[in-house]
PDB file of C-alpha atoms in Angstrom:
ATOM      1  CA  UNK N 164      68.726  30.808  36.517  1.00 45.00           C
ATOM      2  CA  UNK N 165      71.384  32.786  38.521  1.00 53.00           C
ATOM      3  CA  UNK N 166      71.788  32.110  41.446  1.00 61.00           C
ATOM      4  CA  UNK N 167      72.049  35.605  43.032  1.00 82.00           C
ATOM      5  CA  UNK N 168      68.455  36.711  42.510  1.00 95.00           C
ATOM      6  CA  UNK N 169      65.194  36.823  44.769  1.00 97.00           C
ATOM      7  CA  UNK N 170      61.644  38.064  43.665  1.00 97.00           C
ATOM      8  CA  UNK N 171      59.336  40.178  45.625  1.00 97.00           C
ATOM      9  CA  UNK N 172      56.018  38.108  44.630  1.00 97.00           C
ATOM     10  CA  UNK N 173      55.450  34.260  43.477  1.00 98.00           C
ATOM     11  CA  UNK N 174      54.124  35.675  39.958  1.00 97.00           C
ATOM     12  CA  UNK N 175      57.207  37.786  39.392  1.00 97.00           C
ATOM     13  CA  UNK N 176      58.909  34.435  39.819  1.00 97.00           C
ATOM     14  CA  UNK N 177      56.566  32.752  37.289  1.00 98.00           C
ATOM     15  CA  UNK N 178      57.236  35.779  34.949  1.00 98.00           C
ATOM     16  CA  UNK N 179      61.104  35.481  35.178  1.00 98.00           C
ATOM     17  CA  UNK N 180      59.937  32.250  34.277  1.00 97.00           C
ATOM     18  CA  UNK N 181      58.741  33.482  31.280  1.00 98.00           C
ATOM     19  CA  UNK N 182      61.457  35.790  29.840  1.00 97.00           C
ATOM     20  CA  UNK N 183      63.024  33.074  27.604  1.00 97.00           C
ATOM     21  CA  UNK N 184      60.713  32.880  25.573  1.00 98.00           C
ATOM     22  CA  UNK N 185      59.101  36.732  26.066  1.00 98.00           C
ATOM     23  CA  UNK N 186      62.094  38.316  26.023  1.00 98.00           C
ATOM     24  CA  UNK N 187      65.165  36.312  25.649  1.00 98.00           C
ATOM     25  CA  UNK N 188      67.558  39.631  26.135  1.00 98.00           C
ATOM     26  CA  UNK N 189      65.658  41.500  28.891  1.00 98.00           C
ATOM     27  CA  UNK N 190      66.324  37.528  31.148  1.00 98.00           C
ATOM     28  CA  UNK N 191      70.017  37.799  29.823  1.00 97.00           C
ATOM     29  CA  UNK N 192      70.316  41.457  30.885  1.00 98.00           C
ATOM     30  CA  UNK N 193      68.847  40.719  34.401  1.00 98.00           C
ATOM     31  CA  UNK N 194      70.963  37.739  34.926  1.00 97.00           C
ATOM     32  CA  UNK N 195      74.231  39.359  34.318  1.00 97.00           C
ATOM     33  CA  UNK N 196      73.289  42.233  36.253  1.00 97.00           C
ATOM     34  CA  UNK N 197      72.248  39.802  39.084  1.00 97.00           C
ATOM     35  CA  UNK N 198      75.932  37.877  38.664  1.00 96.00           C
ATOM     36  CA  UNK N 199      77.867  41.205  39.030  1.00 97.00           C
ATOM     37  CA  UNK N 200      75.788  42.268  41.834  1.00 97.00           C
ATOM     38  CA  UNK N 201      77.100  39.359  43.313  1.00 96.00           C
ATOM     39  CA  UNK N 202      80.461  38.952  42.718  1.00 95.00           C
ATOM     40  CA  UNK N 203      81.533  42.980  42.390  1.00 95.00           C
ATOM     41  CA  UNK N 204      79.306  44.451  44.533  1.00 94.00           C
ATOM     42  CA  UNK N 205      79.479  43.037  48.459  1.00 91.00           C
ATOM     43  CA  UNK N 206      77.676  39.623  47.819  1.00 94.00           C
ATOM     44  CA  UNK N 207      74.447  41.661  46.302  1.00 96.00           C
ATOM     45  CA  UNK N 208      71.235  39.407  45.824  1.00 96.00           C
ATOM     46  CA  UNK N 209      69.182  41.455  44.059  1.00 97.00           C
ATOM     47  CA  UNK N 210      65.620  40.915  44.259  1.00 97.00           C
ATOM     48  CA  UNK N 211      63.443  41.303  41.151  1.00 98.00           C
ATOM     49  CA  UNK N 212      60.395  43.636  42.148  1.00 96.00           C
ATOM     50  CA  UNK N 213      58.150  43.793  38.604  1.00 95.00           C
ATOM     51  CA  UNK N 214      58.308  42.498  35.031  1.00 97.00           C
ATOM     52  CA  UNK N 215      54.938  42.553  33.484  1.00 96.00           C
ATOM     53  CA  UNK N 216      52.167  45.075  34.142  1.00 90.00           C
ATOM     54  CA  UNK N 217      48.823  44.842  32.516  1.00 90.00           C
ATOM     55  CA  UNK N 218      47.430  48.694  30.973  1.00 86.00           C
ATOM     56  CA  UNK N 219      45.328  48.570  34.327  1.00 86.00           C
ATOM     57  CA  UNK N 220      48.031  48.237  36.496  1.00 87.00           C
ATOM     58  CA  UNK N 221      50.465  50.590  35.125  1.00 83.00           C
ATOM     59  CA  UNK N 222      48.251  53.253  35.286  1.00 79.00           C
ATOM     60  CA  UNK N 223      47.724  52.090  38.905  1.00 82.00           C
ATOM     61  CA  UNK N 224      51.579  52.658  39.352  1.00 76.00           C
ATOM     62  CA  UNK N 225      51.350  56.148  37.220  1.00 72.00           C
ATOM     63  CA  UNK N 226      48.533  57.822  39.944  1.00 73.00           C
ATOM     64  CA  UNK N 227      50.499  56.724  42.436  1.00 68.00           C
ATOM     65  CA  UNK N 228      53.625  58.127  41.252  1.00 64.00           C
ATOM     66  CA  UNK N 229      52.573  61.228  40.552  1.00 63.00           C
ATOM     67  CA  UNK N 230      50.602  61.757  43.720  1.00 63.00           C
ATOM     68  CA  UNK N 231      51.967  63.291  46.655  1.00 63.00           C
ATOM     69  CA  UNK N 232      54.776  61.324  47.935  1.00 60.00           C
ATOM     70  CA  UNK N 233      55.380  59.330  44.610  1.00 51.00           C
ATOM     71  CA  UNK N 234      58.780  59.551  42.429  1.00 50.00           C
ATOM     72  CA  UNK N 235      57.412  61.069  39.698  1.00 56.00           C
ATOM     73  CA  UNK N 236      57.555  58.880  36.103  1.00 56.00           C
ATOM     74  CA  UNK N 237      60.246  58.119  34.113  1.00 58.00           C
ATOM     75  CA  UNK N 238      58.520  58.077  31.271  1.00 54.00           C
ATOM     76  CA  UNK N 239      56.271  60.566  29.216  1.00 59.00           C
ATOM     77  CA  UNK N 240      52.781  60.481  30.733  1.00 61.00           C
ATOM     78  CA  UNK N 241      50.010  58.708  28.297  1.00 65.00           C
ATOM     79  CA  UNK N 242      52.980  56.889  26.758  1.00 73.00           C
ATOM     80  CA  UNK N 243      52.856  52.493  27.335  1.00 80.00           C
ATOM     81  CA  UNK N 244      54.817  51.246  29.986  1.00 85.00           C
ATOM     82  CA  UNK N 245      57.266  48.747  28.396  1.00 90.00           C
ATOM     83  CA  UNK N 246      56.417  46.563  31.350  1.00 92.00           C
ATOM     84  CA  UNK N 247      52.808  46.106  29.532  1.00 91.00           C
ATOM     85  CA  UNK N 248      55.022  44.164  26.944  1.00 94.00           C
ATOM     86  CA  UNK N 249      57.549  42.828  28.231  1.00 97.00           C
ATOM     87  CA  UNK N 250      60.129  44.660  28.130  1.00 96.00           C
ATOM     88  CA  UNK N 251      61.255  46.003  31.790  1.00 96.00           C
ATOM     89  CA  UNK N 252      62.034  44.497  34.683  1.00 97.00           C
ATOM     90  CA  UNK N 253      62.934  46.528  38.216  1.00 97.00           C
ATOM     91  CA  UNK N 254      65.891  45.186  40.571  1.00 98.00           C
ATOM     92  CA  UNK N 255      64.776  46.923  43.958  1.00 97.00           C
ATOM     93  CA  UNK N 256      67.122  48.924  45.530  1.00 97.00           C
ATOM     94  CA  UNK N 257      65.405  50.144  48.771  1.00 93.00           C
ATOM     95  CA  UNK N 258      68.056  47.932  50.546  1.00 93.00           C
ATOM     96  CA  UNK N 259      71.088  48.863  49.265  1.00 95.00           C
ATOM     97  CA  UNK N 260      72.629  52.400  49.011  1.00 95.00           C
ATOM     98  CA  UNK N 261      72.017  54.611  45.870  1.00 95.00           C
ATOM     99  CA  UNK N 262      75.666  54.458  45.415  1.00 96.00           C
ATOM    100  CA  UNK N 263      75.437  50.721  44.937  1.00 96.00           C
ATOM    101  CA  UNK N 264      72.769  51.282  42.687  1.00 97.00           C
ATOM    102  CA  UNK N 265      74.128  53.400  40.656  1.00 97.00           C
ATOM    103  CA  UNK N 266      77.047  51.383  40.207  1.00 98.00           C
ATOM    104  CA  UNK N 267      74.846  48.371  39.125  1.00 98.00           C
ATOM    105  CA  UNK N 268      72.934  50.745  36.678  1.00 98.00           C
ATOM    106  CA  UNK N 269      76.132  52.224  34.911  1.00 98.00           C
ATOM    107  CA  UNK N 270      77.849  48.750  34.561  1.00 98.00           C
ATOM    108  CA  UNK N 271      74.789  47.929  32.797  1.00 98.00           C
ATOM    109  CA  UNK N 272      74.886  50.815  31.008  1.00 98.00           C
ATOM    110  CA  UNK N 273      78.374  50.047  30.341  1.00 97.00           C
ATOM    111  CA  UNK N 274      77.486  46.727  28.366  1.00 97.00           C
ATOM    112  CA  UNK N 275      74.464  48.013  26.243  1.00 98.00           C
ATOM    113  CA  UNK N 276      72.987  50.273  24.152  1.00 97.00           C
ATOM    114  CA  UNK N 277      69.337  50.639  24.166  1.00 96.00           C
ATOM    115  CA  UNK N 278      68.502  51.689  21.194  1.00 95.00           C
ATOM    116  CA  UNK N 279      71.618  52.792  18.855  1.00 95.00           C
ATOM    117  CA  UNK N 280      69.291  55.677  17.338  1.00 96.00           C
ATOM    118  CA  UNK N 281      68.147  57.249  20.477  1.00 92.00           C
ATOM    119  CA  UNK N 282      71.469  57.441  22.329  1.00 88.00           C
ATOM    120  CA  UNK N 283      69.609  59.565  25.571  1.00 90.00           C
ATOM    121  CA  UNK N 284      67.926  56.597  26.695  1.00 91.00           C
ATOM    122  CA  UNK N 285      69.566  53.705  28.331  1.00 95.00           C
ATOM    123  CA  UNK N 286      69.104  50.067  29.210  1.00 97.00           C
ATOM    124  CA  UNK N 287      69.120  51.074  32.707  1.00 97.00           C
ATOM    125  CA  UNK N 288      68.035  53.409  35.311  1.00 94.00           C
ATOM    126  CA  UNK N 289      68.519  54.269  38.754  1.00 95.00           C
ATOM    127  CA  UNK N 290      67.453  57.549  39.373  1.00 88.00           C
ATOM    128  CA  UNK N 291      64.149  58.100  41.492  1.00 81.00           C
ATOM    129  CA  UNK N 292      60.824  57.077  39.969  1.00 73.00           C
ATOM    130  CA  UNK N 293      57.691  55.686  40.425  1.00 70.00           C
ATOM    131  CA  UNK N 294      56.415  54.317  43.692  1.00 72.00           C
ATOM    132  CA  UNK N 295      59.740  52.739  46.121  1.00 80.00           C
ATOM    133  CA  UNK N 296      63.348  52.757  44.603  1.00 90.00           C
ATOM    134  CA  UNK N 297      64.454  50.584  42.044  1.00 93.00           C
ATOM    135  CA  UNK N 298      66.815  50.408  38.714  1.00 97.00           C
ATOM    136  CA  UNK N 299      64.226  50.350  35.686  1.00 95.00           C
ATOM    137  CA  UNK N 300      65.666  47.938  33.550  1.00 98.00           C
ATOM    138  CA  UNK N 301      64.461  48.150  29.690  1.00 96.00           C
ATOM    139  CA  UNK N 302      64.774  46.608  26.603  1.00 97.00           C
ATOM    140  CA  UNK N 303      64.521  48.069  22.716  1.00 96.00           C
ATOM    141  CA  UNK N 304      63.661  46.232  19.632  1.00 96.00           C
ATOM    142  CA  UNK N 305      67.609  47.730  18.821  1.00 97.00           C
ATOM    143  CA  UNK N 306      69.065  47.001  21.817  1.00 98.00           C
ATOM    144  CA  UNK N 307      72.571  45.514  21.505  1.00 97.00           C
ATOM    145  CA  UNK N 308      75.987  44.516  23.778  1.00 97.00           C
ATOM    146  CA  UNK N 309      78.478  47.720  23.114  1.00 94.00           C
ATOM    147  CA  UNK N 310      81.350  47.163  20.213  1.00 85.00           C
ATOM    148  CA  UNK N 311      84.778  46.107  22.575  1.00 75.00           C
ATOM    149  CA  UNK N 312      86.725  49.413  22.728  1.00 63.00           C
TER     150      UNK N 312
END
């Protein structure tokens, strides 16, 4: 486990936990995120705020985003949140400034491809969504460390 990262709840401890055998990738993805938080971005402990979701509570998350004073989704509505398997994990940001965020989302970016045949989506995410700010981070099936240029 690296060092540099916190968890908003007990369980989303137990599910980072989890991740190495759930998702082997999505734990490495957060982890190196978490390390250059750290070390390139002013001492940065980020704090992991949600892995898994069951159906119930993502659409929980979904009413409340779209309600009055929610982010808005950023994904299709009726579509499954890849949190419901294991594939997404959100670094809160509501601490830091959306600069840093940003930077932290496009250096992941920077490193990996989602999904090779879908090149609009992307590993990670920063821009306002759901319910309090965060960087969305996903995984694909596809997803894959970028060829050195």
């Amino acid at each position: 486990m690296s060092a540099a990262v916190t968890f908003a709840t007990v369980r989303i401890e137990s599910e980072y936990g989890q991740l190495p055998k759930r998702n082997p990738l999505l734990r490495r993805i957060l982890d190196e995120a978490a390390d250059h938080a750290f070390d390139e971005l002013q001492g940065w402990i980020i704090c992991l705020s949600d892995i898994f979701r069951t159906p119930q509570e993502a659409a929980e998350i979904d009413r409340k985003s779209l309600a009055p004073g929610g982010l808005g989704m950023g994904r299709a509505p009726g579509s499954v949140s890849p949190h419901c398997v294991w594939q997404a994990g959100d670094i809160r940001t509501r601490t830091v400034s959306q600069a840093r965020a940003n930077a932290l989302a496009d250096w992941i970016n920077s490193r990996w491809i989602y999904n090779p045949s879908d090149p609009v989506r992307k590993v990670a995410d920063a821009r306002p969504h759901g319910t309090a700010p965060h960087i969305h981070v996903q995984t694909h099936p596809a997803t894959r460390l970028r060829s050195p240029e």
